[in-house]
Short mmCIF file of C-alpha atoms in Angstrom, two decimals:
data_model
loop_
_atom_site.label_atom_id
_atom_site.label_comp_id
_atom_site.label_asym_id
_atom_site.label_seq_id
_atom_site.Cartn_x
_atom_site.Cartn_y
_atom_site.Cartn_z
CA UNK O 19 0.14 0.22 0.10
CA UNK O 20 1.25 3.40 -1.06
CA UNK O 21 1.40 5.70 1.48
CA UNK O 22 0.95 9.32 0.75
CA UNK O 23 2.06 12.47 2.64
CA UNK O 24 0.60 15.88 3.04
CA UNK O 25 2.95 18.58 2.91
CA UNK O 26 1.61 22.43 4.17
CA UNK O 27 3.57 24.87 2.29
CA UNK O 28 4.29 28.35 1.75
CA UNK O 29 1.60 30.15 -1.16
CA UNK O 30 5.16 30.78 -2.85
CA UNK O 31 5.55 27.72 -3.98
CA UNK O 32 2.58 27.71 -6.02
CA UNK O 33 4.07 28.07 -9.34
CA UNK O 34 6.67 25.22 -8.57
CA UNK O 35 3.46 22.84 -7.61
CA UNK O 36 1.46 24.23 -10.79
CA UNK O 37 4.48 23.31 -13.01
CA UNK O 38 5.33 20.37 -11.76
CA UNK O 39 1.90 19.03 -11.76
CA UNK O 40 1.96 18.42 -8.54
CA UNK O 41 -1.65 17.35 -6.30
CA UNK O 42 -2.61 20.24 -4.46
CA UNK O 43 -5.25 22.43 -2.67
CA UNK O 44 -5.87 25.47 -1.00
CA UNK O 45 -5.62 24.95 2.46
CA UNK O 46 -9.02 25.65 4.60
CA UNK O 47 -7.72 24.69 8.01
CA UNK O 48 -6.91 27.12 10.63
CA UNK O 49 -7.05 30.23 8.83
CA UNK O 50 -3.56 30.06 7.47
CA UNK O 51 -2.72 31.19 3.90
CA UNK O 52 -0.68 28.23 3.10
CA UNK O 53 -1.25 25.84 -0.13
CA UNK O 54 -1.53 21.57 1.07
CA UNK O 55 0.60 19.43 -1.21
CA UNK O 56 -0.37 15.69 -1.57
CA UNK O 57 2.53 13.25 -2.77
CA UNK O 58 3.56 9.16 -2.17
CA UNK O 59 5.87 8.78 0.31
CA UNK O 60 9.28 8.10 -0.19
CA UNK O 61 11.72 4.88 1.31
CA UNK O 62 14.18 7.11 4.10
CA UNK O 63 17.97 6.55 3.43
CA UNK O 64 19.57 6.57 6.88
CA UNK O 65 23.12 7.31 6.83
CA UNK O 66 24.11 3.31 6.40
CA UNK O 67 22.77 3.40 2.65
CA UNK O 68 25.13 3.84 -0.12
CA UNK O 69 23.75 6.52 -1.42
CA UNK O 70 24.11 8.71 1.49
CA UNK O 71 27.94 8.46 2.40
CA UNK O 72 27.37 7.72 6.38
CA UNK O 73 25.45 11.26 6.06
CA UNK O 74 22.02 11.08 8.33
CA UNK O 75 19.61 13.48 7.43
CA UNK O 76 16.15 14.74 8.44
CA UNK O 77 13.64 12.50 6.68
CA UNK O 78 11.69 15.36 6.45
CA UNK O 79 13.88 17.34 4.43
CA UNK O 80 14.52 13.92 2.67
CA UNK O 81 11.48 13.73 1.50
CA UNK O 82 10.87 17.40 0.40
CA UNK O 83 14.83 17.13 -1.48
CA UNK O 84 13.14 13.70 -3.51
CA UNK O 85 10.52 15.83 -4.60
CA UNK O 86 12.16 19.63 -5.13
CA UNK O 87 10.32 21.41 -2.85
CA UNK O 88 12.25 24.15 -1.23
CA UNK O 89 11.89 22.86 2.60
CA UNK O 90 12.73 26.12 3.55
CA UNK O 91 8.80 27.19 2.84
CA UNK O 92 7.44 23.92 4.30
CA UNK O 93 5.07 24.36 7.36
CA UNK O 94 4.11 21.25 7.93
CA UNK O 95 4.64 17.64 6.75
CA UNK O 96 2.05 14.76 8.07
CA UNK O 97 1.06 11.36 6.90
CA UNK O 98 -2.05 10.31 5.15
CA UNK O 99 -2.87 7.17 4.26
#
């Protein structure tokens, strides 16, 4: 079963999200101006993985890097099923 992830982002990422045909919507929660981006979860590569060269990385940062999302513009990340 594929797990989905919801990434709450700043609206400044909207053009990037649209250009990359990502599944998104405007947030309707908590009166916050943000967009919600839905992506498939990716397998975490810890520091022991050959691709990581001994570098341990935050799983949220690694997820955003996988999709090309600027982590500095992310408000929150949560798992959804």
